[in-house]
Tab-separated table of C-alpha atoms and ligand atoms in Angstrom:
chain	number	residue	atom	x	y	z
A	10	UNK	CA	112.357	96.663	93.542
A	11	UNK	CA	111.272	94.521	90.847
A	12	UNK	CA	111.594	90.738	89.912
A	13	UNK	CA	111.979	88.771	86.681
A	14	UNK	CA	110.027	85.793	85.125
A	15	UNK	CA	111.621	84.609	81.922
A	16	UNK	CA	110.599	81.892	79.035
A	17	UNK	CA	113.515	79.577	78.181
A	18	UNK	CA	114.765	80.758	75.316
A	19	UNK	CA	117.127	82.707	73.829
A	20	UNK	CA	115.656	85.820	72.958
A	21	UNK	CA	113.663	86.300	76.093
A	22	UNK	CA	116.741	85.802	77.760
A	23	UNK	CA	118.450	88.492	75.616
A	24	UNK	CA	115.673	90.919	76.777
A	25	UNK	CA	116.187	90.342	80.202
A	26	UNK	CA	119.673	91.267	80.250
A	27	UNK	CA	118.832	94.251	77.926
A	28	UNK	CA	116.023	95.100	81.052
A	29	UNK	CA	118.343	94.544	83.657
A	30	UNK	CA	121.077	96.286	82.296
A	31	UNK	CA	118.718	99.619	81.900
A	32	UNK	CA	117.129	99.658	85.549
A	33	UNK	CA	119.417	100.694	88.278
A	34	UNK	CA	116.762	99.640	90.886
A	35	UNK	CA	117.426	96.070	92.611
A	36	UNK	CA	116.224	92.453	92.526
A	37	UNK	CA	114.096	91.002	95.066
A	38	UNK	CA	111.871	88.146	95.992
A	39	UNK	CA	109.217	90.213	97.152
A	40	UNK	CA	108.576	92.732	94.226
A	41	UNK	CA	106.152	95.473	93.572
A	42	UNK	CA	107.083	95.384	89.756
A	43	UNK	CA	107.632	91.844	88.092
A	44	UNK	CA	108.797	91.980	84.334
A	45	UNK	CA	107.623	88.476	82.640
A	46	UNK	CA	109.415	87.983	79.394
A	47	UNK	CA	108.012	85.555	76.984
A	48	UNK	CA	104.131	84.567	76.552
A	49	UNK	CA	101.021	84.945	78.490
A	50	UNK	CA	101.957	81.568	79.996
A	51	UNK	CA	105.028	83.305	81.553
A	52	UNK	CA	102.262	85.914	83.436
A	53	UNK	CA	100.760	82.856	84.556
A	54	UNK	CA	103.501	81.262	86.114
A	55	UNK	CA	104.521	84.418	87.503
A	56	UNK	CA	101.280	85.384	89.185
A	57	UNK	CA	101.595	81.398	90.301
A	58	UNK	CA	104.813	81.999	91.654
A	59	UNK	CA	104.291	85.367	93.734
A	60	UNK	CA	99.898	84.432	94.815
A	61	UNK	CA	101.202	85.172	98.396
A	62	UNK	CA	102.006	88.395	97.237
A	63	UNK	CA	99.415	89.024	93.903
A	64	UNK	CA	97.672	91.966	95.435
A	65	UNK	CA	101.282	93.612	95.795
A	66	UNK	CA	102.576	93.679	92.659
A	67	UNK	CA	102.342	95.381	89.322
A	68	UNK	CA	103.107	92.922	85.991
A	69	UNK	CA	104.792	93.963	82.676
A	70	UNK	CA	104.470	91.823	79.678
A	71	UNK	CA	107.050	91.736	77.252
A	72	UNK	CA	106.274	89.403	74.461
A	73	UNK	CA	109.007	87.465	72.692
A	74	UNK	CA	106.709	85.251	70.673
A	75	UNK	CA	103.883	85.955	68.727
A	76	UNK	CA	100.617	88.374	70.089
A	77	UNK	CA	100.323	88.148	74.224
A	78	UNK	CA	96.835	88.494	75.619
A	79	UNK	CA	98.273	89.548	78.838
A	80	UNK	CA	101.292	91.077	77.452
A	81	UNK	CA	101.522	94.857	76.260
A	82	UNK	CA	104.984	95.337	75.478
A	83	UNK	CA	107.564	93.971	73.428
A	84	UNK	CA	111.913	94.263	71.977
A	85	UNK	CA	110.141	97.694	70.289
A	86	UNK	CA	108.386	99.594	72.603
A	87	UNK	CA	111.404	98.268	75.700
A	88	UNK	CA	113.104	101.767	76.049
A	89	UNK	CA	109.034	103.799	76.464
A	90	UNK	CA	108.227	100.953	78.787
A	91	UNK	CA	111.283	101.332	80.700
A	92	UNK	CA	110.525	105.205	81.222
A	93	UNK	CA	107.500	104.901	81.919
A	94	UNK	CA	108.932	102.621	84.871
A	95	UNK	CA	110.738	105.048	86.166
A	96	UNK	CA	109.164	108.237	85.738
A	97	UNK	CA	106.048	105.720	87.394
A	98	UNK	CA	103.937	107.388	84.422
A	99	UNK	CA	102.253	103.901	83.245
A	100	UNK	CA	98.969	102.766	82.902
A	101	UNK	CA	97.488	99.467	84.727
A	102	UNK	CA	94.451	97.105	83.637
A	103	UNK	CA	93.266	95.006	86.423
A	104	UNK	CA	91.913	91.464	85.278
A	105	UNK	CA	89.478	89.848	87.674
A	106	UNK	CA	90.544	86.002	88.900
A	107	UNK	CA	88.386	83.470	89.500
A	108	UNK	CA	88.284	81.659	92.735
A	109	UNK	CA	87.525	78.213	93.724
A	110	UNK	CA	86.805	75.286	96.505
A	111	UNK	CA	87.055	71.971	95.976
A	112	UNK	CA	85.803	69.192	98.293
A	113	UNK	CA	87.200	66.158	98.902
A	114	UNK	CA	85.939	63.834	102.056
A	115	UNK	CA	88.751	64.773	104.256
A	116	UNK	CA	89.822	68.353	103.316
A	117	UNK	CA	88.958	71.469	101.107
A	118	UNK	CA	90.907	72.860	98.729
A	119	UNK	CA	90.676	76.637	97.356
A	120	UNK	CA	92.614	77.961	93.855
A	121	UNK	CA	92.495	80.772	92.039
A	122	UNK	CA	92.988	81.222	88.122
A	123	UNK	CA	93.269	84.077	85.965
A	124	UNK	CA	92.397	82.034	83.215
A	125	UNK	CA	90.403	78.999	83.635
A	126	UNK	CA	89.708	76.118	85.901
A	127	UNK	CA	89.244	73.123	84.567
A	128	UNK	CA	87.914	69.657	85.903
A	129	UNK	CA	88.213	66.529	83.508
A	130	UNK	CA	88.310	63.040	83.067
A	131	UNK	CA	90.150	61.797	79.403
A	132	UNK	CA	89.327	58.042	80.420
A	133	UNK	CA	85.640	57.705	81.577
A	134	UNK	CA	82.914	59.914	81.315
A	135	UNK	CA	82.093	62.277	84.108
A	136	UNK	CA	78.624	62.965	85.844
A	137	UNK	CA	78.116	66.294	87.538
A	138	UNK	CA	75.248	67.774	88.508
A	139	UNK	CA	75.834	71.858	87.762
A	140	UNK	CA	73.838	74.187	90.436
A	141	UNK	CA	73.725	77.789	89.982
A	142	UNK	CA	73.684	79.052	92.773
A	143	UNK	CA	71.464	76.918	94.881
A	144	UNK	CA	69.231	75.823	92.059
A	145	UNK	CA	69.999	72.681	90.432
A	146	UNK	CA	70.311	73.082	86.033
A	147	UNK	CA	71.399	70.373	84.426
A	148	UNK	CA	73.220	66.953	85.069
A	149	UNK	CA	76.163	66.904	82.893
A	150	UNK	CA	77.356	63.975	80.842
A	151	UNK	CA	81.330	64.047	79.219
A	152	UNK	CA	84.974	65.074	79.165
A	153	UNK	CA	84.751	67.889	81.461
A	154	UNK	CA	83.733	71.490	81.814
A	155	UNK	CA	85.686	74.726	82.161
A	156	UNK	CA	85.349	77.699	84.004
A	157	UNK	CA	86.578	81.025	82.400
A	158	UNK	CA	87.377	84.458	83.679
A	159	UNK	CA	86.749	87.305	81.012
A	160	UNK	CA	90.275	87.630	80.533
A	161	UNK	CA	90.949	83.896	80.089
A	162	UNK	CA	87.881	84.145	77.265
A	163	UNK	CA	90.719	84.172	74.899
A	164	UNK	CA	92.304	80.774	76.329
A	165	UNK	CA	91.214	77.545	76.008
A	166	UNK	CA	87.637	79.003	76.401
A	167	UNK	CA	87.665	80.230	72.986
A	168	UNK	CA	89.440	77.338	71.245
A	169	UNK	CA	86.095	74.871	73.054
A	170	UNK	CA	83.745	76.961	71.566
A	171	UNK	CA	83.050	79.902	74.446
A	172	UNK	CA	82.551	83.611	73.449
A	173	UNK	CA	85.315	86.303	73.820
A	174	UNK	CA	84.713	88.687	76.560
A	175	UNK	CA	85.688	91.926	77.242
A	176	UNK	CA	87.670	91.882	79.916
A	177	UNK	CA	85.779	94.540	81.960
A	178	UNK	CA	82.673	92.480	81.844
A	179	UNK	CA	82.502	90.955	85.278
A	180	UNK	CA	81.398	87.677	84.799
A	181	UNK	CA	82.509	83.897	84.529
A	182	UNK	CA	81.536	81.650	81.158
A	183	UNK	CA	81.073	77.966	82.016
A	184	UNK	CA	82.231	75.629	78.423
A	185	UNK	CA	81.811	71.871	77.996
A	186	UNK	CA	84.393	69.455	76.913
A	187	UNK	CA	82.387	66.724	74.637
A	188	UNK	CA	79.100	66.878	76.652
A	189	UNK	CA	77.150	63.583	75.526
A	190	UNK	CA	73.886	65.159	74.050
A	191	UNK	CA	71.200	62.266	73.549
A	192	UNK	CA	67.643	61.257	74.034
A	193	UNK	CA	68.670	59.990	77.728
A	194	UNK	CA	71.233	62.695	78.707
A	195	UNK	CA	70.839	66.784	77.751
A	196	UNK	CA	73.007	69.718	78.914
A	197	UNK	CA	72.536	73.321	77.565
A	198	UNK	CA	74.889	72.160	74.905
A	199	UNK	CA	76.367	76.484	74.651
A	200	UNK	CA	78.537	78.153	76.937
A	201	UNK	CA	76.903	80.216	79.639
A	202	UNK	CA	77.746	83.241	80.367
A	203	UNK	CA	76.952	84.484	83.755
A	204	UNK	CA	76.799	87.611	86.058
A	205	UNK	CA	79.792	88.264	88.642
A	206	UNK	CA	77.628	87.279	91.831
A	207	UNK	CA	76.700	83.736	90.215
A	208	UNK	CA	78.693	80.958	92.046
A	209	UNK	CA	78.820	77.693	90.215
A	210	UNK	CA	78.683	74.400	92.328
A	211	UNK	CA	79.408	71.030	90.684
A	212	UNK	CA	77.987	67.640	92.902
A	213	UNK	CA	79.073	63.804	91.560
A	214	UNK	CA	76.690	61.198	93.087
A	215	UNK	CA	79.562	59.897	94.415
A	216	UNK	CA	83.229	60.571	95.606
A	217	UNK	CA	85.101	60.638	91.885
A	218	UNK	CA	88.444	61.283	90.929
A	219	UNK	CA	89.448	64.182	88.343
A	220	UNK	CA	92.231	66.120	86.675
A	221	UNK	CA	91.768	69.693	88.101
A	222	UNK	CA	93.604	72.268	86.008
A	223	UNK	CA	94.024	76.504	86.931
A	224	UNK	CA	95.449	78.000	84.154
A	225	UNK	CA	98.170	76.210	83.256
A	226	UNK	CA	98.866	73.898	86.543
A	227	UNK	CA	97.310	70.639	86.985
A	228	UNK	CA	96.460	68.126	89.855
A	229	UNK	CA	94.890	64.725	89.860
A	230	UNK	CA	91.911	64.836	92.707
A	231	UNK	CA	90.550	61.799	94.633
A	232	UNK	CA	87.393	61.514	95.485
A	233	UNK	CA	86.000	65.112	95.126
A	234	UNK	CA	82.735	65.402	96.769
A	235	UNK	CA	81.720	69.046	96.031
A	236	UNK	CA	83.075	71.789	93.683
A	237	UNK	CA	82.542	75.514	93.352
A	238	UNK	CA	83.769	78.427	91.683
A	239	UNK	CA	82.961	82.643	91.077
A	240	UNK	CA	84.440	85.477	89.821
A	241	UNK	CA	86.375	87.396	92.456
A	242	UNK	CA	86.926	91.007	93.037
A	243	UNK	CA	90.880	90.289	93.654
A	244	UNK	CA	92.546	91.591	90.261
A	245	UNK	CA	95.992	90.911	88.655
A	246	UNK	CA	97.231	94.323	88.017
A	247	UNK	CA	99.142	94.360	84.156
A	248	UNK	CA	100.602	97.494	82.903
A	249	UNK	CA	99.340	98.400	79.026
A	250	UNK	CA	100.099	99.763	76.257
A	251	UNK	CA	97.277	103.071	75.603
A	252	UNK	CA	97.838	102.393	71.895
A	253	UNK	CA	97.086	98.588	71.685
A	254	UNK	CA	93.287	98.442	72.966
A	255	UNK	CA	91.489	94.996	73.875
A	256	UNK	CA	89.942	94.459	70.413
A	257	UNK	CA	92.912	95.136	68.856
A	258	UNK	CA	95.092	92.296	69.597
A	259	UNK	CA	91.536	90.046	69.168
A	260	UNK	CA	91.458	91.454	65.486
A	261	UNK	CA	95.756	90.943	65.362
A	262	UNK	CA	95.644	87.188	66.976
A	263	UNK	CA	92.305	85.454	65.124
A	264	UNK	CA	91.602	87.566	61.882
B	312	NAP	P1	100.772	76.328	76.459
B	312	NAP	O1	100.253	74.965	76.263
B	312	NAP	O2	102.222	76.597	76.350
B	312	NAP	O3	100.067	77.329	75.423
B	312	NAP	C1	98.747	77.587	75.321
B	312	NAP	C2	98.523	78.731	74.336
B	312	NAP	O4	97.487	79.576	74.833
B	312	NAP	C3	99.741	79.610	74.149
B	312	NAP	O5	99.770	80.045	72.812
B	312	NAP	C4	99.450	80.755	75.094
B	312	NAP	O6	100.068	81.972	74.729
B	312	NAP	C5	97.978	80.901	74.900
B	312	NAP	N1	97.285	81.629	75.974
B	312	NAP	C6	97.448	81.549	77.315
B	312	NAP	N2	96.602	82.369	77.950
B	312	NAP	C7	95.877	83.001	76.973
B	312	NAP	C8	94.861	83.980	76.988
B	312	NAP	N3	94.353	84.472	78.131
B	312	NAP	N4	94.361	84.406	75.800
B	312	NAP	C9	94.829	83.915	74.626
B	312	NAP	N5	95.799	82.994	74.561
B	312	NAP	C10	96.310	82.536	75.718
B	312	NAP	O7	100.224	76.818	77.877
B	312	NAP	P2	100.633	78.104	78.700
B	312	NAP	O8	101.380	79.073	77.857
B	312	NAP	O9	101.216	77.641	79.976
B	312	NAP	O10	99.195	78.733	79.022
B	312	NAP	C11	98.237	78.005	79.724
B	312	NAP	C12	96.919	78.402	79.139
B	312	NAP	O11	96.860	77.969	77.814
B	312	NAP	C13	95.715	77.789	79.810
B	312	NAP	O12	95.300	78.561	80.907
B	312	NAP	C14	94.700	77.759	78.678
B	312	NAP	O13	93.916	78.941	78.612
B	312	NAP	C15	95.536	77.748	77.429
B	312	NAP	N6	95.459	76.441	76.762
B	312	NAP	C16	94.752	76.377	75.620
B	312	NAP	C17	94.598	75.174	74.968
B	312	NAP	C18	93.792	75.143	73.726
B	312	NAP	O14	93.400	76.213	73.260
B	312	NAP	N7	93.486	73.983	73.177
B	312	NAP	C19	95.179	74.026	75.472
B	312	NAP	C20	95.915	74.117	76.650
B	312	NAP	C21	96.049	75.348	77.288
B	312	NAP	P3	101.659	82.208	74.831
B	312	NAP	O15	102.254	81.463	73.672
B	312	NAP	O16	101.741	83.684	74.692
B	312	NAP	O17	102.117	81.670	76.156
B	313	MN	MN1	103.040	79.240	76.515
């Protein structure tokens, strides 16, 4: 019983038929097994597209571009991943999400991400004061500031200046976006790193309104009054490859 999320393009497409025309077991909208073809961003708008179900289901990556984080497989290895399917003889990684609540006068939303949140403002600067856990640390001053699981290190985490981290190291990194450093305002300035039982809070002075990404979805929020985020025990369950480990693909995709 397995389900298909597929990148718009032509070779991806290709696969999928390839896929489908192997497995004799049906389609259906509530899967255990869903095969995304394409990128990590295809995992993300699967996981996305089946949250009511995420604890349910098993994902297989089969990347059609270059390197997937998320993705194990690829037009090579199809026919051993398609065995192991049936013969139920793979192996499964579980990637901690990241959960959050966001305030606004009148309601409270609550995401999740497996890569990132992200709250910014491109126009005006932002003001936040950042509490960890109840203690107040620092008032920050800029773009914005992201929130990354270990397995979203890789993301846009990395490319703002945040440390990779292995994915079984429990834990959420917090990375500004062009924090104004000066002799009136001062953040940490690095990326923090911190321990899976940390929760994050994030308090304006007043109602303001942000663009509030998770992973690769965005929404414009008005008037946010609180924000908070941790690591969550819930996992996203990917099937790997044994002979492509973690460091691997860091050592394939950035040296
Ligand atoms: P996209 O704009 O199409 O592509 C963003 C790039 O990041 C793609 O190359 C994507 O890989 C890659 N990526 C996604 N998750 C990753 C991970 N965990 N580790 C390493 N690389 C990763 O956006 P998208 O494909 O929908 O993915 C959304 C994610 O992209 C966001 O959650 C964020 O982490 C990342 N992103 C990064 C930047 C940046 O670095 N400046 C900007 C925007 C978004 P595939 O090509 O395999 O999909
Ligand atoms: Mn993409």
């Amino acid at each position: 019983m397995f389900a298909t999320v597929v990148k718009n393009d032509l070779v991806s497409k290709r696969i999928e038929k390839k896929l489908k025309d192997r497995l004799s077991i049906g389609e259906t909208n509530t899967p255990k097994i869903v095969f995304c073809i394409g990128g990590d961003g295809t995992i993300l708008r699967a996981i996305h597209k089946y949250s009511d179900i995420l604890d349910d289901i098993i994902i297989f990556g089969i990347h059609t571009g270059h390197l997937g984080f998320f993705m194990d497989f690829n037009e090579k290895n199809l026919d051993n991943m398609i065995d192991s399917v049936i013969n139920e003889s793979f192996e499964v990684h579980g990637f901690n999400i990241a959960e959050a609540e966001l305030k606004t006068k009148n309601k409270t939303f609550t995401y999740f991400a497996l890569n990132e949140f992200q709250l910014i403002k491109v126009d005006r600067v932002i003001v936040l004061d950042v509490y960890i856990d109840d203690k107040k640390f620092e008032t920050f001053r800029g773009t914005g500031l992201c929130f990354s699981t270990p397995g979203g290190s890789t993301g846009m985490n990395r490319s703002l200046g945040g440390a990779i981290v292995d994915p079984d190291l429990h834990s959420i990194q917090l990375t500004e976006l062009a924090s104004i450093n000066s002799n009136a305002y001062r953040t940490i300035g690095s990326s923090l790193i911190l321990g899976r039982d940390r929760t994050l809070h994030l308090k304006p002075e007043a109602p303001i309104d942000v663009d509030f990404c998770y992973d690769h979805l965005t929404m414009n929020i008005r008037g946010m009054i609180e924000f908070s985020c941790s690591l969550s025990d819930r996992k996203v369950r990917i099937a790997y490859n044994k002979n492509n480990p973690f460091f691997e693909r860091v050592k394939q995709a950035f040296l």
